[in-house]
Amino acid sequence: MELNERQKKIIEIVKDQGPITGEHIAEQLNLTRATLRPDLAILTMSGFLDARPRVGYFYTGKTPSKLLNTKLKTMVVKDYQSIPIVVQEKVSAYDAICTMFLEDVGTLFVVDQNAFLQGVLSRKDLLRAAIGNRQLDQVPVSVIMTRMPNITVCEGEDAIVDVARLLTTRQIDGVPVVNKTEEGLEVVGRITKTTIAKAFVELSEGD
Amino acid sequence: MELNERQKKIIEIVKDQGPITGEHIAEQLNLTRATLRPDLAILTMSGFLDARPRVGYFYTGKTPSKLLNTKLKTMVVKDYQSIPIVVQEKVSAYDAICTMFLEDVGTLFVVDQNAFLQGVLSRKDLLRAAIGNRQLDQVPVSVIMTRMPNITVCEGEDAIVDVARLLTTRQIDGVPVVNKTEEGLEVVGRITKTTIAKAFVELSEGD
């Protein structure tokens, strides 16, 4: 939304001097309170300013992009996560690849006997193993996986957009959603670049 | 942004009867034109209604989520695409995997001698080949790639969000950005789920 010059001036005044009453804003602009009413209404409704009775107007610090940001922060991991596909540490790379195809996923999580997270396997890890010289059915996944503590994880309440930032900056395809316990990390979900693409598409579909 | 009851009523009236003058809206609500002025100003500024001199107010069809949608539509492929990594049809699967690692990409495009698009190779295609029985250096990529006309492509002016929808519904990792010519498709860029994740993160960073 585009603000007019007068509205921009009002924001500047409130930023500098807020909380400030409508009358005082009007005085500084040499206008009547009535003239300013629509502008103040627009600025309040659109979230730039807030008003408290007997106090006046103050600046919320919300620009349009910050308002979008607020919406993005409401999109959290637990509402978007997929089911995690896990394999045991002793499974072979060959069997892990078969699991990937059977489950149609690009990221597997490797767990120990107590089902706590030990590693992450991507298609890239398995492809690297495939062009190595060893037989894939002889290589346990524990040898080729990314292992704790080098694993990036997230939790149910994290914002999807923050996980998207992790995926892009660390150049990984997916992260496990975990519950942190004293004994280790329980794997409860999976967020991948596919999840992010779906969340992005959902933004355009709105309500 | 939250609309009040009166603003919602105004939108309904304009939806049904627009274009309609401010006076006529006021009449139907048993209010004066002056009372309505702030509401009409808010609805116009925020994009719900538009006004034409001597015609009146009409409904733009823009809800807040449609306004976000409008922003998303301005994010187009040519501003986000990466450099495409291409291989020739006769290259072996082994060499294609090496190219993937050297270039650090998850999707390769296969082109003919005239550099026109013939196929797409994903990590998944190569991983499938790797667990097959044949030697990877004996298999040409033309045997394992997804080939024309089954390839999803996009063009520079397409919206990123529409490409994201293609990636998720067709379950693919990346698409080539092409220039369509009479002789074939020239590959000029690459959009992957990584591109989408970056665009999503950028939304939260605003301007």
Short mmCIF file of N, CA and C in Angstrom, two decimals, chain B residues 120-190:
data_model
loop_
_atom_site.label_atom_id
_atom_site.label_comp_id
_atom_site.label_asym_id
_atom_site.label_seq_id
_atom_site.Cartn_x
_atom_site.Cartn_y
_atom_site.Cartn_z
N VAL B 120 16.55 -34.19 -18.79
CA VAL B 120 16.88 -33.69 -17.45
C VAL B 120 17.33 -34.88 -16.61
N LEU B 121 18.37 -34.68 -15.83
CA LEU B 121 18.92 -35.72 -14.95
C LEU B 121 18.89 -35.23 -13.51
N SER B 122 18.25 -36.01 -12.64
CA SER B 122 18.24 -35.64 -11.22
C SER B 122 19.15 -36.59 -10.45
N ARG B 123 19.45 -36.24 -9.20
CA ARG B 123 20.23 -37.15 -8.34
C ARG B 123 19.52 -38.48 -8.23
N LYS B 124 18.17 -38.41 -8.20
CA LYS B 124 17.37 -39.62 -8.06
C LYS B 124 17.58 -40.54 -9.27
N ASP B 125 17.58 -39.98 -10.48
CA ASP B 125 17.83 -40.77 -11.70
C ASP B 125 19.19 -41.47 -11.60
N LEU B 126 20.18 -40.73 -11.15
CA LEU B 126 21.54 -41.27 -11.11
C LEU B 126 21.69 -42.31 -10.01
N LEU B 127 21.01 -42.09 -8.90
CA LEU B 127 21.05 -43.05 -7.79
C LEU B 127 20.38 -44.36 -8.23
N ARG B 128 19.29 -44.24 -9.00
CA ARG B 128 18.60 -45.43 -9.50
C ARG B 128 19.54 -46.23 -10.41
N ALA B 129 20.25 -45.48 -11.26
CA ALA B 129 21.21 -46.15 -12.16
C ALA B 129 22.32 -46.82 -11.36
N ALA B 130 22.71 -46.17 -10.25
CA ALA B 130 23.84 -46.67 -9.46
C ALA B 130 23.53 -48.00 -8.78
N ILE B 131 22.27 -48.25 -8.46
CA ILE B 131 21.97 -49.54 -7.83
C ILE B 131 21.53 -50.57 -8.87
N GLY B 132 21.54 -50.18 -10.15
CA GLY B 132 21.28 -51.14 -11.21
C GLY B 132 22.51 -52.03 -11.39
N ASN B 133 22.41 -52.98 -12.27
CA ASN B 133 23.52 -53.93 -12.41
C ASN B 133 24.62 -53.48 -13.36
N ARG B 134 24.31 -52.48 -14.20
CA ARG B 134 25.30 -52.11 -15.20
C ARG B 134 26.37 -51.19 -14.63
N GLN B 135 27.50 -51.15 -15.30
CA GLN B 135 28.60 -50.27 -14.90
C GLN B 135 28.23 -48.83 -15.26
N LEU B 136 28.37 -47.91 -14.30
CA LEU B 136 27.96 -46.52 -14.53
C LEU B 136 28.72 -45.85 -15.66
N ASP B 137 29.97 -46.30 -15.90
CA ASP B 137 30.73 -45.65 -16.97
C ASP B 137 30.38 -46.22 -18.35
N GLN B 138 29.49 -47.23 -18.37
CA GLN B 138 29.06 -47.82 -19.64
C GLN B 138 27.66 -47.34 -20.05
N VAL B 139 26.99 -46.62 -19.13
CA VAL B 139 25.60 -46.20 -19.39
C VAL B 139 25.58 -44.74 -19.84
N PRO B 140 25.14 -44.44 -21.07
CA PRO B 140 25.03 -43.03 -21.46
C PRO B 140 23.84 -42.38 -20.76
N VAL B 141 23.95 -41.10 -20.46
CA VAL B 141 22.87 -40.43 -19.73
C VAL B 141 21.55 -40.45 -20.50
N SER B 142 21.64 -40.55 -21.84
CA SER B 142 20.41 -40.55 -22.64
C SER B 142 19.49 -41.72 -22.29
N VAL B 143 20.06 -42.79 -21.68
CA VAL B 143 19.27 -43.96 -21.32
C VAL B 143 18.48 -43.74 -20.01
N ILE B 144 19.02 -42.92 -19.14
CA ILE B 144 18.41 -42.80 -17.81
C ILE B 144 17.72 -41.45 -17.56
N MET B 145 17.90 -40.52 -18.46
CA MET B 145 17.33 -39.18 -18.23
C MET B 145 15.82 -39.16 -18.50
N THR B 146 15.15 -38.15 -17.93
CA THR B 146 13.78 -37.85 -18.35
C THR B 146 13.92 -37.09 -19.66
N ARG B 147 13.16 -37.51 -20.69
CA ARG B 147 13.42 -36.87 -21.99
C ARG B 147 12.22 -36.09 -22.52
N MET B 148 12.50 -35.22 -23.47
CA MET B 148 11.45 -34.48 -24.16
C MET B 148 10.48 -35.48 -24.76
N PRO B 149 9.17 -35.24 -24.81
CA PRO B 149 8.47 -34.03 -24.35
C PRO B 149 7.98 -34.12 -22.91
N ASN B 150 8.57 -35.01 -22.10
CA ASN B 150 8.08 -35.16 -20.72
C ASN B 150 8.76 -34.22 -19.72
N ILE B 151 9.45 -33.23 -20.23
CA ILE B 151 10.18 -32.33 -19.35
C ILE B 151 9.36 -31.10 -19.02
N THR B 152 9.31 -30.75 -17.74
CA THR B 152 8.66 -29.51 -17.32
C THR B 152 9.67 -28.38 -17.48
N VAL B 153 9.28 -27.33 -18.16
CA VAL B 153 10.18 -26.18 -18.34
C VAL B 153 9.50 -24.90 -17.87
N CYS B 154 10.27 -23.84 -17.75
CA CYS B 154 9.66 -22.54 -17.45
C CYS B 154 10.38 -21.47 -18.26
N GLU B 155 9.83 -20.27 -18.26
CA GLU B 155 10.43 -19.16 -19.00
C GLU B 155 10.69 -17.98 -18.07
N GLY B 156 11.54 -17.09 -18.52
CA GLY B 156 12.01 -15.98 -17.70
C GLY B 156 10.94 -15.13 -17.04
N GLU B 157 9.80 -14.97 -17.73
CA GLU B 157 8.76 -14.09 -17.19
C GLU B 157 7.78 -14.82 -16.27
N ASP B 158 7.93 -16.14 -16.14
CA ASP B 158 7.01 -16.88 -15.25
C ASP B 158 7.22 -16.47 -13.79
N ALA B 159 6.16 -16.54 -13.01
CA ALA B 159 6.28 -16.22 -11.58
C ALA B 159 6.94 -17.40 -10.86
N ILE B 160 7.85 -17.07 -9.94
CA ILE B 160 8.54 -18.08 -9.14
C ILE B 160 7.52 -18.97 -8.43
N VAL B 161 6.44 -18.38 -7.96
CA VAL B 161 5.47 -19.16 -7.18
C VAL B 161 4.78 -20.20 -8.08
N ASP B 162 4.60 -19.90 -9.36
CA ASP B 162 4.01 -20.88 -10.27
C ASP B 162 4.98 -22.03 -10.54
N VAL B 163 6.26 -21.71 -10.62
CA VAL B 163 7.26 -22.76 -10.80
C VAL B 163 7.32 -23.63 -9.54
N ALA B 164 7.21 -22.99 -8.37
CA ALA B 164 7.19 -23.74 -7.10
C ALA B 164 6.03 -24.74 -7.11
N ARG B 165 4.89 -24.31 -7.63
CA ARG B 165 3.72 -25.18 -7.70
C ARG B 165 4.00 -26.38 -8.62
N LEU B 166 4.65 -26.12 -9.75
CA LEU B 166 5.02 -27.21 -10.67
C LEU B 166 5.96 -28.21 -9.98
N LEU B 167 6.95 -27.68 -9.26
CA LEU B 167 7.93 -28.56 -8.60
C LEU B 167 7.24 -29.46 -7.58
N THR B 168 6.28 -28.89 -6.83
CA THR B 168 5.65 -29.71 -5.79
C THR B 168 4.63 -30.67 -6.38
N THR B 169 3.82 -30.23 -7.34
CA THR B 169 2.78 -31.14 -7.85
C THR B 169 3.39 -32.24 -8.72
N ARG B 170 4.46 -31.92 -9.44
CA ARG B 170 5.07 -32.94 -10.31
C ARG B 170 6.21 -33.69 -9.63
N GLN B 171 6.47 -33.34 -8.37
CA GLN B 171 7.51 -34.01 -7.58
C GLN B 171 8.86 -34.04 -8.29
N ILE B 172 9.30 -32.87 -8.71
CA ILE B 172 10.63 -32.77 -9.32
C ILE B 172 11.47 -31.76 -8.54
N ASP B 173 12.80 -31.88 -8.70
CA ASP B 173 13.70 -31.03 -7.92
C ASP B 173 14.04 -29.72 -8.62
N GLY B 174 14.00 -29.74 -9.96
CA GLY B 174 14.38 -28.54 -10.67
C GLY B 174 13.88 -28.54 -12.10
N VAL B 175 13.77 -27.35 -12.68
CA VAL B 175 13.34 -27.24 -14.08
C VAL B 175 14.30 -26.30 -14.81
N PRO B 176 14.48 -26.55 -16.11
CA PRO B 176 15.28 -25.61 -16.90
C PRO B 176 14.47 -24.37 -17.25
N VAL B 177 15.14 -23.23 -17.30
CA VAL B 177 14.54 -22.02 -17.84
C VAL B 177 14.94 -22.00 -19.32
N VAL B 178 13.95 -21.88 -20.21
CA VAL B 178 14.26 -22.01 -21.63
C VAL B 178 13.81 -20.80 -22.44
N ASN B 179 14.47 -20.63 -23.58
CA ASN B 179 13.98 -19.76 -24.65
C ASN B 179 13.44 -20.68 -25.72
N LYS B 180 12.17 -20.50 -26.06
CA LYS B 180 11.59 -21.35 -27.09
C LYS B 180 11.93 -20.80 -28.47
N THR B 181 12.56 -21.62 -29.31
CA THR B 181 12.86 -21.20 -30.68
C THR B 181 12.21 -22.21 -31.62
N GLU B 182 12.23 -21.92 -32.91
CA GLU B 182 11.60 -22.82 -33.89
C GLU B 182 12.30 -24.18 -33.89
N GLU B 183 13.61 -24.15 -33.68
CA GLU B 183 14.39 -25.40 -33.79
C GLU B 183 14.39 -26.23 -32.50
N GLY B 184 14.11 -25.57 -31.37
CA GLY B 184 14.15 -26.31 -30.12
C GLY B 184 14.23 -25.39 -28.93
N LEU B 185 14.50 -25.95 -27.76
CA LEU B 185 14.55 -25.16 -26.53
C LEU B 185 16.00 -24.88 -26.13
N GLU B 186 16.34 -23.61 -26.07
CA GLU B 186 17.65 -23.19 -25.56
C GLU B 186 17.58 -23.11 -24.04
N VAL B 187 18.53 -23.73 -23.38
CA VAL B 187 18.54 -23.71 -21.90
C VAL B 187 19.30 -22.47 -21.43
N VAL B 188 18.60 -21.58 -20.72
CA VAL B 188 19.25 -20.34 -20.30
C VAL B 188 19.38 -20.21 -18.78
N GLY B 189 18.73 -21.11 -18.04
CA GLY B 189 18.81 -20.99 -16.58
C GLY B 189 18.29 -22.22 -15.89
N ARG B 190 18.25 -22.14 -14.58
CA ARG B 190 17.86 -23.30 -13.76
C ARG B 190 17.11 -22.77 -12.54
#
